[in-house]
Coordinates of C-alpha atoms in Angstrom, one line a residue:
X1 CA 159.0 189.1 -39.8
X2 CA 159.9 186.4 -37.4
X3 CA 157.5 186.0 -35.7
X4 CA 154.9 184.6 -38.6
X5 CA 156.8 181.4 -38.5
X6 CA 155.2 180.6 -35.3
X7 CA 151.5 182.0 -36.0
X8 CA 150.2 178.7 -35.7
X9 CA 152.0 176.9 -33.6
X10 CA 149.2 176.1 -30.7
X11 CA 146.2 175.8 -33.6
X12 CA 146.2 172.6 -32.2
X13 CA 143.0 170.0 -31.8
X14 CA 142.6 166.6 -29.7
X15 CA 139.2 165.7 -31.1
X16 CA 138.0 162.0 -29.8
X17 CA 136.5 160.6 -32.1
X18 CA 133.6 159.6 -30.2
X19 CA 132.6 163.3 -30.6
X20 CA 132.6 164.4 -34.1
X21 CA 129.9 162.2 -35.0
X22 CA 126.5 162.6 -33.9
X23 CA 124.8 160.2 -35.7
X24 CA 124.4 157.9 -32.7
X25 CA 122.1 160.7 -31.2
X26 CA 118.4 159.8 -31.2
X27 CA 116.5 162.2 -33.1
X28 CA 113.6 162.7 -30.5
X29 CA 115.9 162.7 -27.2
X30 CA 115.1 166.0 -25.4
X31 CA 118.2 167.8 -23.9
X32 CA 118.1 170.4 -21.1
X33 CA 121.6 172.5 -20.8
X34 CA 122.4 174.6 -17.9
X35 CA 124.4 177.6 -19.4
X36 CA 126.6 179.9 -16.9
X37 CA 128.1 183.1 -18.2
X38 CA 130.1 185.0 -16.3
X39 CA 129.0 188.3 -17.9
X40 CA 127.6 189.4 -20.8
X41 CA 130.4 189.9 -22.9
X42 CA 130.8 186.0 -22.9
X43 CA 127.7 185.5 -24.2
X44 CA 129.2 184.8 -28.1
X45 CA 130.5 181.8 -26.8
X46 CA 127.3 180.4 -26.0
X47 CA 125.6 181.6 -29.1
X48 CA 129.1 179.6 -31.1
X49 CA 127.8 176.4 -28.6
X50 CA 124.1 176.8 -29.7
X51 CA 124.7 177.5 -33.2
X52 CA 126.7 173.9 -33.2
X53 CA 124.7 171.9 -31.6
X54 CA 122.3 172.9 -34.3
X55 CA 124.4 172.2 -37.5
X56 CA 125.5 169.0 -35.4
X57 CA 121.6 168.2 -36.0
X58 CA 120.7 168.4 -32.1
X59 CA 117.7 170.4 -32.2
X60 CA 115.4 169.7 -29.5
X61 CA 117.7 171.5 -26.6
X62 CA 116.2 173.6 -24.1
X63 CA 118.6 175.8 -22.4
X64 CA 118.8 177.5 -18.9
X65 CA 121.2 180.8 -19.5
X66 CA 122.4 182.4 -15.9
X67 CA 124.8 185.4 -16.5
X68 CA 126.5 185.9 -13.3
X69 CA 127.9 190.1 -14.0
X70 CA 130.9 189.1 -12.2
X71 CA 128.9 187.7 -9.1
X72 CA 130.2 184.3 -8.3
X73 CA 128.7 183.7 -5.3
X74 CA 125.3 183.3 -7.2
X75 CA 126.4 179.7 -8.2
X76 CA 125.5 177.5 -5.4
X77 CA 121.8 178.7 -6.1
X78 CA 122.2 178.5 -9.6
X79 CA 123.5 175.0 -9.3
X80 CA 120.2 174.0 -7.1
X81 CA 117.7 175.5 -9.8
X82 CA 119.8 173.4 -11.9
X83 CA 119.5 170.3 -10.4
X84 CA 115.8 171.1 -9.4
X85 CA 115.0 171.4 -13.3
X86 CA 116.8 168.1 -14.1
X87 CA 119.4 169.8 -16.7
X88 CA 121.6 167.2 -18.1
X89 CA 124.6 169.3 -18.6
X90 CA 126.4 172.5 -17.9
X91 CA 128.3 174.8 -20.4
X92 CA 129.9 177.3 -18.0
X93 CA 132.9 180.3 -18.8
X94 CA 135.8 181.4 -17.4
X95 CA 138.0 179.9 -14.9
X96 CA 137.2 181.2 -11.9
X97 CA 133.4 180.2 -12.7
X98 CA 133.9 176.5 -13.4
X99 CA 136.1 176.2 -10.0
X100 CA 133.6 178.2 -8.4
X101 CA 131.2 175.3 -9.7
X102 CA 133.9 172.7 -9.1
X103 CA 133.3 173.2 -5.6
X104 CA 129.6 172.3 -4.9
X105 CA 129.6 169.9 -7.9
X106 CA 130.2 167.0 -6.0
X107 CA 126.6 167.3 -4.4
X108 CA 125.1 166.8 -8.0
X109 CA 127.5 165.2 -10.3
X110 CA 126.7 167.9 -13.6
X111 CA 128.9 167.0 -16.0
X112 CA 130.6 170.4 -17.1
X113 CA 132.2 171.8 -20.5
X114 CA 134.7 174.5 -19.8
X115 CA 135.1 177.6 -22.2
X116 CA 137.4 180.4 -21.4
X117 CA 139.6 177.9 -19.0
X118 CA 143.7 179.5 -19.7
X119 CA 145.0 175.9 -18.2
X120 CA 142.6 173.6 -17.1
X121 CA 145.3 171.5 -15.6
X122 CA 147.0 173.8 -13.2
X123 CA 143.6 175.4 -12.5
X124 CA 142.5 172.0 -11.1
X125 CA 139.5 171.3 -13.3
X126 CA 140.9 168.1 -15.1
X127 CA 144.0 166.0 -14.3
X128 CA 145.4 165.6 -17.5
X129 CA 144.6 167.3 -20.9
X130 CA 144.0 163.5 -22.1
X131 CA 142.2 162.1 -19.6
X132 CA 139.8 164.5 -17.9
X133 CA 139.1 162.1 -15.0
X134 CA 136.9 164.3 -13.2
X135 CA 133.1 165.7 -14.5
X136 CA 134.7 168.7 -16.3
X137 CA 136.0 168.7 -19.9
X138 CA 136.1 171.4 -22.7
X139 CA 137.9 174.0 -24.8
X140 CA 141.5 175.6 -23.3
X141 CA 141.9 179.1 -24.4
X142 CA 145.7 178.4 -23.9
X143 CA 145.6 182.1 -22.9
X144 CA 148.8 182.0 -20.8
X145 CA 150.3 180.0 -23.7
X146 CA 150.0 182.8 -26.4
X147 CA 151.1 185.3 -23.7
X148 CA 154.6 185.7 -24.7
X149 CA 153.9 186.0 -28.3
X150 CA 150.5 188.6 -27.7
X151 CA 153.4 190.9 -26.0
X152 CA 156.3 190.0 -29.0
X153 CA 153.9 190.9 -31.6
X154 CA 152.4 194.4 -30.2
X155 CA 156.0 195.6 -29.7
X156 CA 156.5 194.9 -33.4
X157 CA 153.0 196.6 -34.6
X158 CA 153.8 199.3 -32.1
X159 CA 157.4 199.4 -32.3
X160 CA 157.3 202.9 -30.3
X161 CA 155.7 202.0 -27.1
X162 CA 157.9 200.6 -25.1
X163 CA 155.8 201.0 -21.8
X164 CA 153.0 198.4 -21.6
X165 CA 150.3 198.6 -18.9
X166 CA 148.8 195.1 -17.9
X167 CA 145.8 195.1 -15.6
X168 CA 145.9 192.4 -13.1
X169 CA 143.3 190.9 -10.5
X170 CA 144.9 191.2 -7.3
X171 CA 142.5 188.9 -5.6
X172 CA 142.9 185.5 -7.5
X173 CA 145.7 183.9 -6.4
X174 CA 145.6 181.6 -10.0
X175 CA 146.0 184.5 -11.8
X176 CA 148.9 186.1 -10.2
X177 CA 151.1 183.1 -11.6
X178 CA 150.8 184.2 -15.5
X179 CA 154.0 186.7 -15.6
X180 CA 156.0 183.6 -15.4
X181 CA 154.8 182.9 -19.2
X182 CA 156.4 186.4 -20.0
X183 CA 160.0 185.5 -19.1
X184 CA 160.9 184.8 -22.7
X185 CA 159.4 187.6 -24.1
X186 CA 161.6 189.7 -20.8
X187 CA 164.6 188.5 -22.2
X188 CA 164.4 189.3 -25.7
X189 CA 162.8 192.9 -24.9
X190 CA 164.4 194.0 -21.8
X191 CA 164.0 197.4 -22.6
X192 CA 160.0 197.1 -22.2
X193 CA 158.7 198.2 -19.3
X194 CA 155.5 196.4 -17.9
X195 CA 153.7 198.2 -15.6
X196 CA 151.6 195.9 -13.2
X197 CA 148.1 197.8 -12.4
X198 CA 146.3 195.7 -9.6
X199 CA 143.1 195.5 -8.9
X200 CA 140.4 193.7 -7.0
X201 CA 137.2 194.5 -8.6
X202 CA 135.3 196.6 -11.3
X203 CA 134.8 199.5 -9.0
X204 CA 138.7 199.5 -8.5
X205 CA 139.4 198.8 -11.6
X206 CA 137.7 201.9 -12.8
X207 CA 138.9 204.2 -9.7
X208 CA 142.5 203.1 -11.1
X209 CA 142.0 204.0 -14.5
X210 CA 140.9 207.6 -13.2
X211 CA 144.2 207.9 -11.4
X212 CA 146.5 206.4 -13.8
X213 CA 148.8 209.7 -15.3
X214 CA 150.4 209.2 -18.0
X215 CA 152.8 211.9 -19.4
X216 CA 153.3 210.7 -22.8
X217 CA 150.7 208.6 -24.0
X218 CA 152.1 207.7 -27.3
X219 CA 155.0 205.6 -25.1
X220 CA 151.9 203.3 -23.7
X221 CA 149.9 200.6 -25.0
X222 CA 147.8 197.8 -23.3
X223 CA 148.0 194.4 -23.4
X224 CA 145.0 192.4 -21.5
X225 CA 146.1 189.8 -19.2
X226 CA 143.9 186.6 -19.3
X227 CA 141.6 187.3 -16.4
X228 CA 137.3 187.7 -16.8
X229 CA 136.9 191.0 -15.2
X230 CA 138.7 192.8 -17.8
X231 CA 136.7 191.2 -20.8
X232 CA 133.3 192.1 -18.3
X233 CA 134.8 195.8 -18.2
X234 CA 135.9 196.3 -21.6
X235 CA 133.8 199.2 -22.3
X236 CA 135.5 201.0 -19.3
X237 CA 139.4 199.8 -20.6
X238 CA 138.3 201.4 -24.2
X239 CA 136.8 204.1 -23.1
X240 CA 140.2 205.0 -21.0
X241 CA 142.4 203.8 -24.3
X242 CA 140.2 205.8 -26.5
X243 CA 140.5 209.2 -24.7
X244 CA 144.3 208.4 -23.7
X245 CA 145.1 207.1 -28.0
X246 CA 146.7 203.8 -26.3
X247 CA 146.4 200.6 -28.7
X248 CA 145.0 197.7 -27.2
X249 CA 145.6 194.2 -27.4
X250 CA 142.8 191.8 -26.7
X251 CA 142.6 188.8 -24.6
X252 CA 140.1 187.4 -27.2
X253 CA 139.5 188.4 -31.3
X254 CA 135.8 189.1 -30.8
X255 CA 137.3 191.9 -28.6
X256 CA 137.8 193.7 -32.3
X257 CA 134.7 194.7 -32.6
X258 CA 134.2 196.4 -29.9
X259 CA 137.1 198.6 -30.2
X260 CA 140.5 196.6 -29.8
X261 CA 143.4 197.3 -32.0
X262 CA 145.0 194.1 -32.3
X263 CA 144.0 190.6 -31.4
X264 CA 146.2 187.1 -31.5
X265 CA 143.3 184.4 -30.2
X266 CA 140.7 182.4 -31.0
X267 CA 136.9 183.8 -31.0
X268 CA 134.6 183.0 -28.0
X269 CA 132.5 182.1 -30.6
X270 CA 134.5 179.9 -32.6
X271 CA 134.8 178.2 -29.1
X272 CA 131.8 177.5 -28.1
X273 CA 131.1 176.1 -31.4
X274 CA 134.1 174.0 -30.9
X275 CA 132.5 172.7 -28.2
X276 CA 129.5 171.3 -28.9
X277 CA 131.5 168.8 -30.7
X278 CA 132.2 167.3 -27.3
X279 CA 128.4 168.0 -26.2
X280 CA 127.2 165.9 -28.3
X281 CA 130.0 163.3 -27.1
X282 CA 128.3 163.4 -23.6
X283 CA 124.8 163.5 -24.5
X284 CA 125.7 160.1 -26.9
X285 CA 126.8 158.3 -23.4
X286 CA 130.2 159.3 -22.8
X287 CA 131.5 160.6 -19.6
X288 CA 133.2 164.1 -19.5
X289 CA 135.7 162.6 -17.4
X290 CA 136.9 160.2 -20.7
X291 CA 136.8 163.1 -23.2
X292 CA 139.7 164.8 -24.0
X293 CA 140.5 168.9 -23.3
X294 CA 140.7 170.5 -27.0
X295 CA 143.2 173.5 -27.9
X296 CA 140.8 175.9 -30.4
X297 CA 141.1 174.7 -34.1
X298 CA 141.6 178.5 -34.9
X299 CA 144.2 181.3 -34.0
X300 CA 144.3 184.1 -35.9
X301 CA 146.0 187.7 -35.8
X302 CA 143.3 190.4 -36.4
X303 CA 144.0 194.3 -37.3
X304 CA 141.4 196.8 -36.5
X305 CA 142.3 199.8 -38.7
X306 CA 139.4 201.6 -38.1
X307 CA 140.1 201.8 -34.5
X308 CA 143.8 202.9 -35.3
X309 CA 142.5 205.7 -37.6
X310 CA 140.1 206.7 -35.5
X311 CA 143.0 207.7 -32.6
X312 CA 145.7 208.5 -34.9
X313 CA 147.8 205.9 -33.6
X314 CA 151.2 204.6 -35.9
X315 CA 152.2 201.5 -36.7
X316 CA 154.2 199.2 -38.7
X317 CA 152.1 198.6 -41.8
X318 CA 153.9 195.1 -43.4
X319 CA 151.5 193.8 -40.6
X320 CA 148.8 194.2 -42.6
X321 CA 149.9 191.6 -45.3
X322 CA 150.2 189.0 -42.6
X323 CA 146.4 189.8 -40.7
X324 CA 144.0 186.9 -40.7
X325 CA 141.5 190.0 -40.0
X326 CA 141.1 193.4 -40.8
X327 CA 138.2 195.4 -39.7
X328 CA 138.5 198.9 -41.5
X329 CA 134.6 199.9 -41.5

């Protein structure tokens, strides 16, 4: 298996070390954190953040949670209730959220971590992954980075399906420019055929599901392209892949247990656990725009067998010995 050789290659962290100590913290200080999912499904990475703030020893946190179902133009008023409630600091998902923030964040100077964020740098968040230099720091997902190897892996576990449907948001301009990360994976498998599904939001997304016909099914599988509305509509995507026996390949690991077959990511809650690490570097004094971005400290490659049971599905077995993660009950 070739490909095992390279299983951690991006497991890789740029902690300052300014944040992994939070003994500097005053016991009594009183933090308020503004918290802005942009749907539900994200919401493990702010129970990950939470949970490590509190092993971290920061207890007395209030936070504001705002979980936007997809509806970015609730920010500017979000950011006002913010401000108005004298939050100290905003933990905010996705990419398109935290430039949607980005653009009204000049009026109040929050500074932001980033969860979620596929490449910070090109999305225009931070200027360099070393020296943040604007109010937004945080965790990278590196989501476009593990592209090549999500797609070389599921054509090894599903060696038969040699047509792969990848659901892309038609409407964000950012996200059009991840195929570019497939061009290895192209040239080693130019016999796979990806087949581009735009869309522009969740009711086109699931009017394009309905018309989707697939003659063979067993010649399909999906692999999720790094974009929010398709972790906010997963329940639709497994519900299509379910009655249709098509495998599917997460964006993101806690994606397994809600019915993904296979998974090469971090966790959103391993994440935003991650994260609080540079939290608690902000609330000792430091500025986001002098902390580092951070890669996640953990990739792994889950199996969900109970899933593949369930729909009858085939695949190559040896990958079983090399799973970080196998869910079969």
């Amino acid at each position: 298996m070739k490909i095992f050789k390279f299983i951690y290659i991006f497991i890789i962290i740029i902690i300052p070390v300014t944040a992994v100590s939070s003994t500097s913290m005053r016991e009594n200080k009183s933090v308020s954190i503004g918290v802005v999912l942009y749907s539900e499904n994200f919401s493990a990475s702010f129970r990950g953040f939470r949970d490590g703030l509190r092993d971290l020893g920061l207890i007395n946190v209030n936070f504001e949670v705002e979980n936007l179902h997809g509806d970015l133009s609730e920010i500017p008023e979000i950011l006002k209730r913010f401000n108005n409630e004298r939050i100290n600091l905003v933990f905010a998902t996705t990419t398109p959220v935290n430039q949607e923030i980005m653009k009204y964040n000049d009026k109040y100077g929050f500074d932001v971590i980033f969860n979620e964020v596929a490449e910070p740098v090109s999305a225009g968040l931070v200027k360099s992954l070393k020296k943040a230099g604007k109010n937004f720091t945080g965790i990278s997902h590196i989501a476009f980075k593990l592209l090549s190897k999500r797609f070389e892996i599921f054509t090894e576990v599903f060696p038969g399906r040699d047509k792969i449907l990848c659901f892309i948001d038609e409407s964000d301009s950012f996200a059009k420019n991840q195929f570019q990360y497939l061009e290895t994976f192209r040239r080693f498998h130019p016999d796979v055929k990806l087949i581009k599904v735009r869309v522009t939001n969740s009711a086109d997304f699931a009017e394009k599901l309905d018309k989707l016909n697939l003659k063979d099914s067993s010649e399909y599988g999906i692999v999720m392209m790094p974009h929010p509305l398709f972790v906010k509509e997963f329940d639709r995507l497994k519900s299509f892949a379910m009655e249709n026996r098509i495998p599917v390949m997460v964006i993101d690991n806690s994606l397994i247990e809600k019915g993904g077959a296979l998974g090469y990511s971090p966790t959103f809650y391993d994440v935003g656990y991650q994260s609080a690490y540079i939290a608690v570097s902000i609330i000792n004094g430091h500025k986001a725009s002098d902390v580092p971005v951070q890669f996640p400290d953990k990739i792994q490659l889950a199996l969900n067998l109970k899933i593949l049971k369930k729909m009858g599905i085939n695949f190559n077995e040896s990958y079983l010995a090399y799973a970080n993660r196998v869910v079969n009950e």
